[in-house]
Short mmCIF file of C-alpha atoms and ligand atoms in Angstrom, two decimals:
data_model
loop_
_atom_site.label_atom_id
_atom_site.label_comp_id
_atom_site.label_asym_id
_atom_site.label_seq_id
_atom_site.Cartn_x
_atom_site.Cartn_y
_atom_site.Cartn_z
CA MET A 175 25.80 -59.23 -17.50
CA SER A 176 25.54 -56.45 -14.52
CA GLU A 177 28.84 -58.01 -13.06
CA LYS A 178 30.41 -57.83 -16.56
CA ASN A 179 29.82 -53.97 -16.71
CA SER A 180 30.63 -53.51 -13.56
CA SER A 181 34.02 -54.90 -14.04
CA ALA A 182 34.47 -53.04 -17.28
CA LYS A 183 33.88 -49.84 -15.13
CA GLU A 184 36.60 -51.06 -12.71
CA LEU A 185 38.87 -51.74 -15.52
CA LYS A 186 38.29 -48.77 -16.86
CA GLU A 187 38.87 -46.95 -13.97
CA LYS A 188 42.06 -48.45 -13.54
CA LEU A 189 43.49 -48.51 -17.17
CA PHE A 190 42.30 -44.76 -18.48
CA ALA A 191 43.91 -41.80 -17.59
CA ARG A 192 41.95 -39.60 -14.91
CA LYS A 193 40.51 -36.15 -16.15
CA LYS A 194 38.21 -34.83 -13.31
CA HIS A 195 37.26 -31.31 -13.16
CA GLY A 196 39.85 -29.56 -10.22
CA PHE A 197 37.35 -28.83 -8.18
CA PHE A 198 36.34 -32.44 -7.52
CA ARG A 199 40.05 -33.14 -6.30
CA MET A 200 40.12 -30.57 -3.46
CA THR A 201 38.60 -30.54 -0.03
CA GLU A 202 36.51 -27.97 0.80
CA GLU A 203 39.63 -26.39 3.32
CA GLN A 204 42.14 -26.75 0.12
CA TYR A 205 39.32 -24.40 -1.96
CA SER A 206 39.07 -21.77 1.08
CA ASP A 207 43.16 -21.60 0.77
CA CYS A 208 43.08 -21.42 -2.73
CA SER A 209 40.53 -18.38 -2.88
CA SER A 210 42.88 -16.51 0.05
CA PHE A 211 45.67 -17.41 -2.20
CA CYS A 212 44.31 -16.01 -5.24
CA GLU A 213 43.36 -12.61 -3.02
CA ASP A 214 46.91 -12.39 -2.34
CA TYR A 215 47.89 -13.05 -5.83
CA LYS A 216 45.71 -10.04 -7.06
CA LYS A 217 47.18 -7.90 -4.86
CA PHE A 218 50.69 -8.76 -6.18
CA LEU A 219 49.24 -7.82 -9.95
CA ASP A 220 47.85 -4.64 -9.04
CA SER A 221 51.43 -3.75 -7.30
CA ALA A 222 53.88 -5.35 -10.04
CA LYS A 223 52.79 -4.25 -13.39
CA THR A 224 56.58 -4.28 -14.97
CA GLU A 225 59.42 -6.01 -14.34
CA ARG A 226 60.78 -3.10 -12.40
CA GLU A 227 57.69 -3.34 -9.92
CA ALA A 228 57.90 -6.96 -9.51
CA VAL A 229 61.28 -6.75 -8.68
CA LYS A 230 60.36 -3.94 -6.01
CA THR A 231 57.23 -5.69 -4.55
CA SER A 232 59.22 -9.15 -4.18
CA VAL A 233 62.46 -7.50 -2.50
CA SER A 234 59.82 -6.19 0.41
CA LEU A 235 58.17 -9.40 0.55
CA LEU A 236 61.18 -11.38 0.86
CA GLU A 237 63.00 -8.82 3.18
CA ALA A 238 59.59 -8.89 5.18
CA LYS A 239 60.79 -12.97 5.51
CA GLY A 240 64.13 -12.13 6.58
CA PHE A 241 65.81 -12.47 3.21
CA LYS A 242 69.20 -10.57 3.14
CA GLU A 243 70.72 -9.50 -0.02
CA TYR A 244 73.95 -11.45 -0.98
CA LYS A 245 77.18 -10.20 -1.32
CA ASN A 246 80.11 -12.15 -2.50
CA GLY A 247 82.06 -13.19 0.19
CA MET A 248 79.24 -13.61 2.74
CA SER A 249 79.58 -16.75 4.80
CA LEU A 250 76.49 -19.54 4.38
CA SER A 251 74.73 -21.92 6.14
CA ALA A 252 71.88 -24.36 6.05
CA GLY A 253 68.54 -22.00 6.70
CA ASP A 254 70.37 -18.96 5.36
CA LYS A 255 67.71 -16.79 3.12
CA ILE A 256 69.05 -14.38 0.66
CA TYR A 257 68.37 -12.59 -2.65
CA ARG A 258 70.41 -11.07 -5.39
CA ASN A 259 69.12 -8.03 -7.37
CA ASN A 260 69.79 -8.07 -10.60
CA ARG A 261 69.79 -4.10 -11.98
CA GLY A 262 66.25 -3.81 -10.44
CA LYS A 263 64.95 -5.84 -13.27
CA ALA A 264 65.28 -9.24 -12.35
CA ILE A 265 65.81 -11.24 -9.01
CA ILE A 266 66.85 -14.65 -7.39
CA ALA A 267 65.88 -15.53 -4.05
CA ALA A 268 67.39 -18.65 -2.29
CA ILE A 269 67.64 -20.63 1.04
CA ILE A 270 70.33 -22.35 2.14
CA GLY A 271 69.33 -26.66 2.28
CA THR A 272 70.62 -28.88 4.97
CA GLU A 273 72.01 -31.33 2.49
CA PRO A 274 75.79 -30.58 0.67
CA ILE A 275 75.13 -27.95 -2.12
CA GLU A 276 76.70 -30.53 -4.61
CA LYS A 277 73.52 -32.50 -4.38
CA GLY A 278 72.32 -29.80 -6.60
CA VAL A 279 69.59 -26.93 -6.23
CA ARG A 280 65.68 -26.98 -6.45
CA LEU A 281 65.50 -24.03 -9.06
CA CYS A 282 62.23 -22.66 -10.36
CA ALA A 283 62.43 -19.89 -12.98
CA ALA A 284 59.51 -17.39 -13.92
CA HIS A 285 59.57 -14.48 -15.93
CA ILE A 286 58.50 -10.94 -14.95
CA ASP A 287 58.14 -9.18 -18.22
CA SER A 288 55.08 -9.12 -19.97
CA PRO A 289 54.21 -7.75 -23.56
CA ARG A 290 53.47 -3.86 -23.53
CA LEU A 291 54.48 -0.66 -24.97
CA ASP A 292 57.51 0.79 -24.77
CA LEU A 293 58.26 4.81 -25.62
CA LYS A 294 60.50 5.54 -27.96
CA GLN A 295 63.59 7.26 -27.28
CA ASN A 296 62.28 10.54 -28.76
CA PRO A 297 58.79 9.89 -27.81
CA LEU A 298 56.49 13.31 -27.59
CA TYR A 299 55.44 15.35 -30.62
CA GLU A 300 52.70 17.23 -31.35
CA ASP A 301 50.22 16.92 -34.12
CA ASN A 302 47.37 19.01 -35.34
CA ARG A 303 46.71 20.22 -31.65
CA MET A 304 47.22 17.07 -29.86
CA ALA A 305 50.55 15.57 -28.21
CA LEU A 306 51.44 11.89 -28.62
CA PHE A 307 53.79 9.29 -27.60
CA LYS A 308 55.47 7.47 -29.95
CA THR A 309 56.01 3.72 -29.26
CA HIS A 310 57.51 0.54 -29.90
CA TYR A 311 55.78 -2.65 -28.76
CA TYR A 312 57.61 -5.46 -26.47
CA GLY A 313 56.91 -8.97 -27.08
CA GLY A 314 54.34 -10.37 -28.88
CA ILE A 315 50.83 -8.47 -29.18
CA LYS A 316 48.11 -8.36 -31.63
CA LYS A 317 48.58 -4.60 -31.93
CA TYR A 318 44.56 -4.00 -32.57
CA GLN A 319 43.66 -5.04 -29.29
CA TRP A 320 45.75 -1.99 -27.57
CA THR A 321 43.86 0.64 -28.74
CA ALA A 322 40.81 2.18 -27.12
CA MET A 323 41.42 1.27 -23.48
CA PRO A 324 42.92 3.24 -20.92
CA LEU A 325 46.83 3.16 -20.34
CA SER A 326 49.09 3.72 -17.58
CA LEU A 327 52.34 4.57 -17.61
CA HIS A 328 55.38 3.25 -15.44
CA GLY A 329 59.24 3.19 -15.56
CA VAL A 330 62.21 5.33 -14.85
CA ILE A 331 64.05 8.61 -16.27
CA ILE A 332 67.69 8.55 -15.76
CA LYS A 333 68.38 12.63 -16.06
CA ALA A 334 71.10 14.47 -17.16
CA ASP A 335 72.69 14.68 -14.04
CA GLY A 336 72.51 10.88 -13.51
CA SER A 337 69.78 11.30 -10.98
CA GLU A 338 66.64 9.02 -11.32
CA VAL A 339 63.14 9.82 -11.45
CA CYS A 340 60.42 6.87 -10.88
CA VAL A 341 57.04 7.23 -12.54
CA SER A 342 53.92 5.35 -12.14
CA ILE A 343 50.76 7.02 -13.39
CA GLY A 344 47.40 5.67 -14.12
CA GLU A 345 47.16 3.43 -11.51
CA ASP A 346 45.51 5.73 -8.31
CA GLU A 347 41.84 5.70 -8.61
CA ASN A 348 42.61 9.85 -9.19
CA ASP A 349 45.38 9.36 -11.94
CA PRO A 350 44.62 10.23 -15.52
CA VAL A 351 45.04 7.66 -17.76
CA PHE A 352 46.62 7.75 -21.72
CA CYS A 353 45.29 5.98 -24.61
CA ILE A 354 45.83 4.92 -28.04
CA SER A 355 43.17 6.27 -30.57
CA ASP A 356 41.32 3.80 -33.06
CA LEU A 357 39.00 4.65 -36.13
CA LEU A 358 35.17 5.11 -35.85
CA PRO A 359 33.64 2.22 -37.46
CA HIS A 360 32.10 4.80 -39.72
CA LEU A 361 35.21 5.71 -41.62
CA ALA A 362 37.15 2.27 -41.12
CA GLY A 363 36.50 0.94 -44.63
CA GLU A 364 39.56 1.11 -45.91
CA GLN A 365 40.87 0.30 -42.60
CA MET A 366 38.98 -3.27 -42.21
CA LYS A 367 40.32 -4.21 -45.63
CA ARG A 368 43.80 -4.53 -44.30
CA SER A 369 44.85 -7.62 -42.94
CA SER A 370 44.41 -8.15 -39.39
CA ALA A 371 48.19 -8.15 -38.70
CA GLN A 372 48.05 -4.73 -40.40
CA LEU A 373 44.76 -3.77 -38.75
CA ILE A 374 46.66 -1.16 -36.32
CA LYS A 375 50.22 -1.02 -37.24
CA GLY A 376 53.22 -0.55 -35.39
CA GLU A 377 53.57 3.37 -35.90
CA GLU A 378 50.04 3.86 -35.44
CA LEU A 379 50.48 2.71 -31.75
CA ASN A 380 50.57 6.19 -30.92
CA ILE A 381 49.23 7.49 -27.24
CA ILE A 382 47.85 10.44 -26.71
CA ILE A 383 48.63 12.58 -23.78
CA GLY A 384 47.71 15.94 -24.01
CA SER A 385 45.13 18.71 -26.05
CA LEU A 386 45.95 21.93 -24.41
CA PRO A 387 48.26 24.74 -25.36
CA TYR A 388 50.76 26.50 -23.45
CA PRO A 389 49.00 29.93 -22.86
CA ASP A 390 50.63 31.77 -25.86
CA GLU A 391 49.12 32.40 -28.70
CA GLU A 392 52.28 33.68 -30.47
CA ILE A 393 54.47 29.99 -30.24
CA ASN A 394 54.55 26.84 -32.16
CA ASP A 395 54.15 23.48 -30.55
CA ALA A 396 52.13 24.96 -27.71
CA VAL A 397 50.52 21.70 -26.92
CA LYS A 398 54.09 19.65 -26.66
CA LEU A 399 55.30 22.78 -24.76
CA ASN A 400 52.76 22.68 -22.30
CA ILE A 401 53.09 18.75 -21.49
CA LEU A 402 56.74 19.39 -21.19
CA ASN A 403 56.21 22.32 -18.90
CA LEU A 404 54.06 20.07 -16.57
CA LEU A 405 56.39 17.23 -16.71
CA PHE A 406 59.19 19.91 -16.02
CA GLU A 407 57.26 20.75 -13.01
CA LYS A 408 56.74 17.43 -11.71
CA TYR A 409 59.59 15.66 -12.38
CA GLY A 410 62.14 18.05 -13.18
CA ILE A 411 62.71 16.71 -16.75
CA THR A 412 63.03 18.11 -20.15
CA GLU A 413 62.45 16.53 -23.67
CA SER A 414 66.08 15.11 -24.04
CA ASP A 415 65.71 12.88 -21.02
CA PHE A 416 63.39 10.69 -22.48
CA ILE A 417 66.78 9.13 -24.34
CA SER A 418 67.81 7.63 -21.22
CA ALA A 419 64.74 6.17 -20.00
CA GLU A 420 62.57 3.07 -19.90
CA LEU A 421 58.57 4.15 -19.93
CA GLU A 422 56.42 1.42 -20.27
CA ALA A 423 52.88 1.82 -21.22
CA VAL A 424 50.61 -1.10 -19.74
CA PRO A 425 46.92 -1.28 -19.52
CA ALA A 426 45.43 0.39 -16.52
CA PHE A 427 42.73 -1.81 -15.02
CA LYS A 428 43.13 -4.06 -11.95
CA ALA A 429 42.93 -7.38 -11.44
CA LYS A 430 39.58 -9.04 -10.77
CA ASP A 431 37.45 -11.92 -10.52
CA ILE A 432 35.67 -13.09 -13.23
CA GLY A 433 32.51 -15.09 -13.41
CA PHE A 434 29.23 -15.42 -11.41
CA ASP A 435 31.04 -17.78 -9.27
CA ARG A 436 34.41 -15.72 -9.17
CA SER A 437 36.21 -18.99 -10.22
CA MET A 438 38.85 -17.04 -12.50
CA ILE A 439 41.08 -14.12 -12.66
CA GLY A 440 41.16 -11.24 -15.00
CA ALA A 441 44.34 -9.27 -15.18
CA TYR A 442 47.11 -7.56 -17.58
CA GLY A 443 50.39 -9.70 -17.16
CA HIS A 444 49.36 -13.26 -16.06
CA ASP A 445 51.84 -14.32 -18.59
CA ASP A 446 54.25 -15.12 -16.39
CA ARG A 447 53.35 -13.35 -13.20
CA VAL A 448 50.47 -16.20 -12.44
CA CYS A 449 53.88 -18.37 -12.03
CA ALA A 450 56.32 -16.04 -10.54
CA TYR A 451 54.21 -14.90 -8.27
CA PRO A 452 53.43 -18.57 -6.99
CA ALA A 453 57.17 -19.35 -7.27
CA LEU A 454 57.89 -16.24 -5.06
CA ALA A 455 55.01 -17.10 -2.56
CA ALA A 456 56.24 -21.05 -2.16
CA THR A 457 60.08 -19.79 -1.52
CA LEU A 458 58.70 -17.08 1.13
CA ASP A 459 56.82 -19.94 2.78
CA CYS A 460 59.76 -22.68 2.43
CA GLU A 461 62.05 -23.19 5.79
CA ASN A 462 64.72 -25.51 5.94
CA PRO A 463 64.67 -27.34 2.88
CA ALA A 464 66.66 -30.34 2.25
CA HIS A 465 68.13 -29.13 -1.22
CA THR A 466 69.05 -25.49 -1.65
CA VAL A 467 66.20 -23.62 -2.98
CA VAL A 468 66.86 -20.98 -6.07
CA THR A 469 64.10 -18.84 -7.34
CA VAL A 470 64.53 -16.78 -10.24
CA LEU A 471 62.13 -13.94 -11.40
CA THR A 472 63.66 -12.86 -14.77
CA ASP A 473 63.33 -10.06 -17.32
CA LYS A 474 63.38 -10.18 -20.97
CA GLU A 475 61.59 -13.84 -21.49
CA GLU A 476 59.21 -11.73 -23.93
CA THR A 477 61.72 -10.97 -26.16
CA GLY A 478 63.99 -13.81 -26.42
CA SER A 479 65.99 -13.78 -22.68
CA ASP A 480 68.79 -11.35 -24.66
CA GLY A 481 70.59 -9.04 -22.26
CA ASN A 482 72.38 -9.04 -19.08
CA THR A 483 68.58 -9.26 -16.99
CA GLY A 484 67.40 -12.02 -19.52
CA LEU A 485 68.01 -15.77 -19.14
CA CYS A 486 70.07 -16.41 -22.02
CA SER A 487 72.90 -14.32 -20.09
CA ASP A 488 74.99 -15.91 -17.48
CA TYR A 489 73.84 -14.30 -14.66
CA LEU A 490 71.53 -16.91 -13.16
CA ARG A 491 74.90 -19.36 -13.61
CA PHE A 492 77.11 -16.99 -11.75
CA PHE A 493 74.92 -16.72 -8.80
CA ILE A 494 74.70 -20.31 -8.60
CA GLU A 495 78.77 -20.65 -9.12
CA ASP A 496 78.68 -17.71 -6.29
CA LEU A 497 76.62 -20.01 -3.67
CA ALA A 498 78.87 -23.23 -4.80
CA GLU A 499 82.39 -21.46 -4.07
CA ALA A 500 80.82 -20.22 -0.72
CA LEU A 501 80.05 -23.43 0.17
CA GLY A 502 83.06 -25.28 -0.54
CA SER A 503 81.91 -26.64 -4.17
CA ASN A 504 81.86 -25.54 -7.89
CA GLY A 505 79.17 -24.45 -9.92
CA ARG A 506 79.54 -27.25 -12.71
CA THR A 507 78.95 -29.86 -9.77
CA VAL A 508 76.03 -28.19 -8.44
CA LEU A 509 74.32 -27.45 -11.95
CA SER A 510 74.67 -30.94 -13.02
CA ALA A 511 72.75 -32.09 -10.01
CA SER A 512 70.22 -29.47 -10.30
CA GLU A 513 66.65 -29.60 -11.10
CA CYS A 514 64.39 -26.90 -12.34
CA LEU A 515 60.86 -26.29 -13.04
CA SER A 516 60.79 -23.59 -15.68
CA ALA A 517 57.60 -21.93 -14.47
CA ASP A 518 55.62 -20.07 -17.25
CA VAL A 519 52.11 -20.24 -18.77
CA ASN A 520 50.61 -22.70 -21.07
CA ALA A 521 47.94 -21.96 -23.43
CA ALA A 522 44.48 -23.30 -22.10
CA PHE A 523 41.95 -24.68 -24.22
CA ASP A 524 39.50 -22.12 -25.64
CA PRO A 525 35.96 -23.43 -26.52
CA THR A 526 35.09 -20.43 -28.63
CA PHE A 527 38.65 -21.15 -30.79
CA PRO A 528 39.10 -25.13 -30.24
CA ASP A 529 40.62 -25.84 -33.62
CA VAL A 530 44.05 -24.46 -32.59
CA ASN A 531 44.58 -27.19 -29.87
CA GLU A 532 44.64 -31.04 -30.57
CA LYS A 533 42.01 -32.25 -27.37
CA ASN A 534 44.06 -35.01 -26.07
CA ASN A 535 47.23 -32.96 -25.78
CA CYS A 536 46.46 -29.54 -24.73
CA ALA A 537 45.66 -27.78 -21.12
CA TYR A 538 42.37 -27.02 -19.57
CA ILE A 539 41.22 -24.13 -17.39
CA ASN A 540 40.50 -26.11 -13.74
CA ASN A 541 42.36 -29.27 -14.57
CA GLY A 542 45.42 -28.15 -12.47
CA VAL A 543 49.00 -26.91 -13.38
CA CYS A 544 50.27 -27.86 -16.62
CA VAL A 545 53.27 -30.42 -16.92
CA THR A 546 54.63 -29.73 -20.39
CA LYS A 547 57.45 -31.97 -21.45
CA PHE A 548 58.32 -29.58 -24.47
CA THR A 549 57.39 -26.47 -25.97
CA GLY A 550 58.96 -25.41 -29.68
CA ALA A 551 57.55 -25.26 -32.81
CA ARG A 552 58.25 -27.26 -36.46
CA GLY A 553 59.23 -30.53 -35.63
CA LYS A 554 60.39 -29.57 -31.62
CA SER A 555 62.54 -27.19 -32.76
CA GLY A 556 63.95 -24.81 -29.71
CA THR A 557 62.83 -27.17 -26.92
CA SER A 558 64.98 -28.62 -24.51
CA ASP A 559 62.01 -31.72 -24.21
CA ALA A 560 62.41 -33.23 -20.81
CA SER A 561 63.43 -36.92 -20.68
CA ALA A 562 60.80 -39.63 -19.27
CA GLU A 563 62.90 -40.11 -16.75
CA PHE A 564 62.47 -36.19 -15.31
CA VAL A 565 58.81 -36.41 -16.44
CA GLY A 566 58.23 -39.48 -14.47
CA ARG A 567 60.11 -38.09 -11.65
CA VAL A 568 57.95 -34.72 -11.61
CA ARG A 569 54.63 -36.93 -11.92
CA ARG A 570 55.51 -39.03 -9.17
CA LEU A 571 56.42 -35.98 -7.01
CA LEU A 572 53.02 -34.32 -7.90
CA ASP A 573 50.96 -37.28 -7.31
CA SER A 574 52.23 -38.23 -4.14
CA ASN A 575 51.39 -34.93 -2.60
CA ASN A 576 48.24 -34.86 -4.33
CA VAL A 577 48.87 -31.80 -6.62
CA ILE A 578 46.24 -31.08 -9.15
CA TRP A 579 48.11 -31.13 -12.45
CA GLN A 580 47.73 -32.14 -16.20
CA THR A 581 50.08 -32.11 -19.04
CA GLY A 582 49.22 -30.17 -22.50
CA GLU A 583 51.18 -28.72 -25.25
CA LEU A 584 50.82 -25.59 -27.07
CA GLY A 585 48.60 -25.94 -29.84
CA ARG A 586 48.22 -28.22 -32.68
CA VAL A 587 51.25 -29.85 -34.39
CA ASP A 588 52.41 -27.09 -36.89
CA GLY A 589 49.84 -24.79 -35.78
CA GLY A 590 52.57 -22.46 -34.15
CA GLY A 591 54.48 -22.67 -30.99
CA GLY A 592 56.48 -20.85 -28.54
CA GLY A 593 59.45 -21.57 -26.01
CA THR A 594 60.12 -20.36 -22.51
CA VAL A 595 63.55 -20.38 -20.76
CA ALA A 596 63.60 -23.93 -19.81
CA ALA A 597 66.35 -24.64 -22.88
CA TYR A 598 68.34 -22.10 -21.69
CA ILE A 599 68.67 -23.56 -17.90
CA ALA A 600 68.68 -26.97 -19.51
CA ASN A 601 71.99 -25.81 -21.44
CA MET A 602 73.41 -25.58 -18.19
CA ASN A 603 73.07 -29.33 -18.02
CA VAL A 604 69.97 -29.00 -15.41
CA ASP A 605 67.11 -31.58 -15.50
CA THR A 606 64.37 -29.09 -16.41
CA ILE A 607 60.74 -29.05 -17.44
CA ASP A 608 58.13 -26.34 -17.82
CA VAL A 609 54.98 -26.24 -15.39
CA GLY A 610 52.91 -23.80 -15.23
CA VAL A 611 49.31 -21.75 -15.53
CA PRO A 612 46.86 -22.43 -18.29
CA VAL A 613 45.88 -18.82 -19.81
CA LEU A 614 42.97 -17.58 -22.24
CA SER A 615 43.69 -14.96 -24.43
CA MET A 616 47.15 -15.23 -23.66
CA HIS A 617 49.32 -11.78 -24.28
CA ALA A 618 45.93 -9.80 -24.81
CA PRO A 619 45.68 -6.34 -22.52
CA TYR A 620 43.53 -8.74 -20.06
CA GLU A 621 44.58 -12.26 -19.73
CA ILE A 622 42.08 -15.37 -17.85
CA VAL A 623 43.37 -17.87 -15.71
CA ALA A 624 41.57 -20.07 -13.33
CA LYS A 625 41.87 -19.73 -9.43
CA ILE A 626 42.18 -23.48 -8.67
CA ASP A 627 45.26 -23.89 -11.26
CA VAL A 628 47.05 -20.59 -9.69
CA TYR A 629 46.76 -22.51 -6.40
CA SER A 630 48.00 -26.21 -8.18
CA ALA A 631 51.14 -23.78 -9.31
CA TYR A 632 52.01 -22.95 -6.04
CA ARG A 633 51.36 -26.09 -4.52
CA ALA A 634 53.62 -27.87 -7.36
CA PHE A 635 56.45 -25.36 -6.38
CA ALA A 636 56.05 -25.74 -2.72
CA VAL A 637 56.37 -29.64 -3.04
CA PHE A 638 59.33 -29.34 -5.55
CA MET A 639 61.49 -27.23 -2.85
CA ALA A 640 60.37 -29.24 -0.01
CA ASP A 641 61.45 -32.41 -1.70
MN1 MN B 183 55.35 -16.70 -20.39
MN1 MN B 184 54.66 -14.60 -23.38
#
């Protein structure tokens, strides 16, 4: 009897898929590496709240590791480290491999834009002795989540003479912050009857920026004038300069550990810096790869990847064609032999909202980086759907390097869905699969990830680049 029991146990061990908590799949040393990696990740989050800041921070990290800005015509050879900055809003880094470029590149693609509130082009107005900014939200948000919390303001203003002003207010301990008001519960009876999508409407996302008048009792719009005067004194801008500005309001809080055990990180913009940073870090740590490594941190994913800094444009293809030509090949041959990890987040199972997921096919925090064969919605619409062969190849790679990983899809069938840049890269005839970190409260102003999963993403990208 007991013998039979033990053989059933062994058989189960052999035949069932393993689902151990990631913690039990790490050595003590790995867990300590994981913790220190996440300290660096938190610094990156705080210094890179927008796509522009993520590019700036990435350029300085890349240059510190010897990466040089690539100009067409530069000669390239194995071991060279280069990058191309696309308009300050997207960046591609590459390390030339020892193998011929015809063998394809190891491509990692993550995005550095996150849901936020953009200022309109004519944003500033005064209403009943308050000055406010009108906004147009960027990406998919639950609008009610963006009220009654501190916001900081980031971006650039191009003045009439063409000169540029960079803005970042609300991050320094001594800076003021901004805020969108919400109704008090006492008077919200009518508001609370609205559907939750309309609880706060788009045109109600107005940011409070001031309330003192310019000291002249005779003048109209004195609060607006006072704000414009402050802005003129600080930045030399006038109201018309907002027309050629990109100003983004984001949550003003910093990345913090979450939990008594400090096992998680709460921050704005994990989607998708939680993949962008590990991909960048793996690139920074990569030395003399066999295959040429290309890492792209792109913009515009949250609005559908259109525009010349998004991956529906040709900027990535042009870069790979330029590399191919510089190394005596052509883009078509290189792309067709390339492999890509599309590094984007997945929805983590949330015990408070279990019904949106199918429990055998969703990602759990602390189970490692999530490999997702397909995304899309309504019958896999809009996905590139990685082939069984390529999933098998990635599975062997991760297993043979003891990377903690899991598989999972975003939500129940017909429960909603979402896409990533995977399809646009796969459309260039590149074998592509989604690999990323599970996130709780995705697209909320404050998102949660588990440190083990962040570190597993780094390890996944590192072994892929080294392979
Ligand atoms: Mn994303
Ligand atoms: Mn997203």
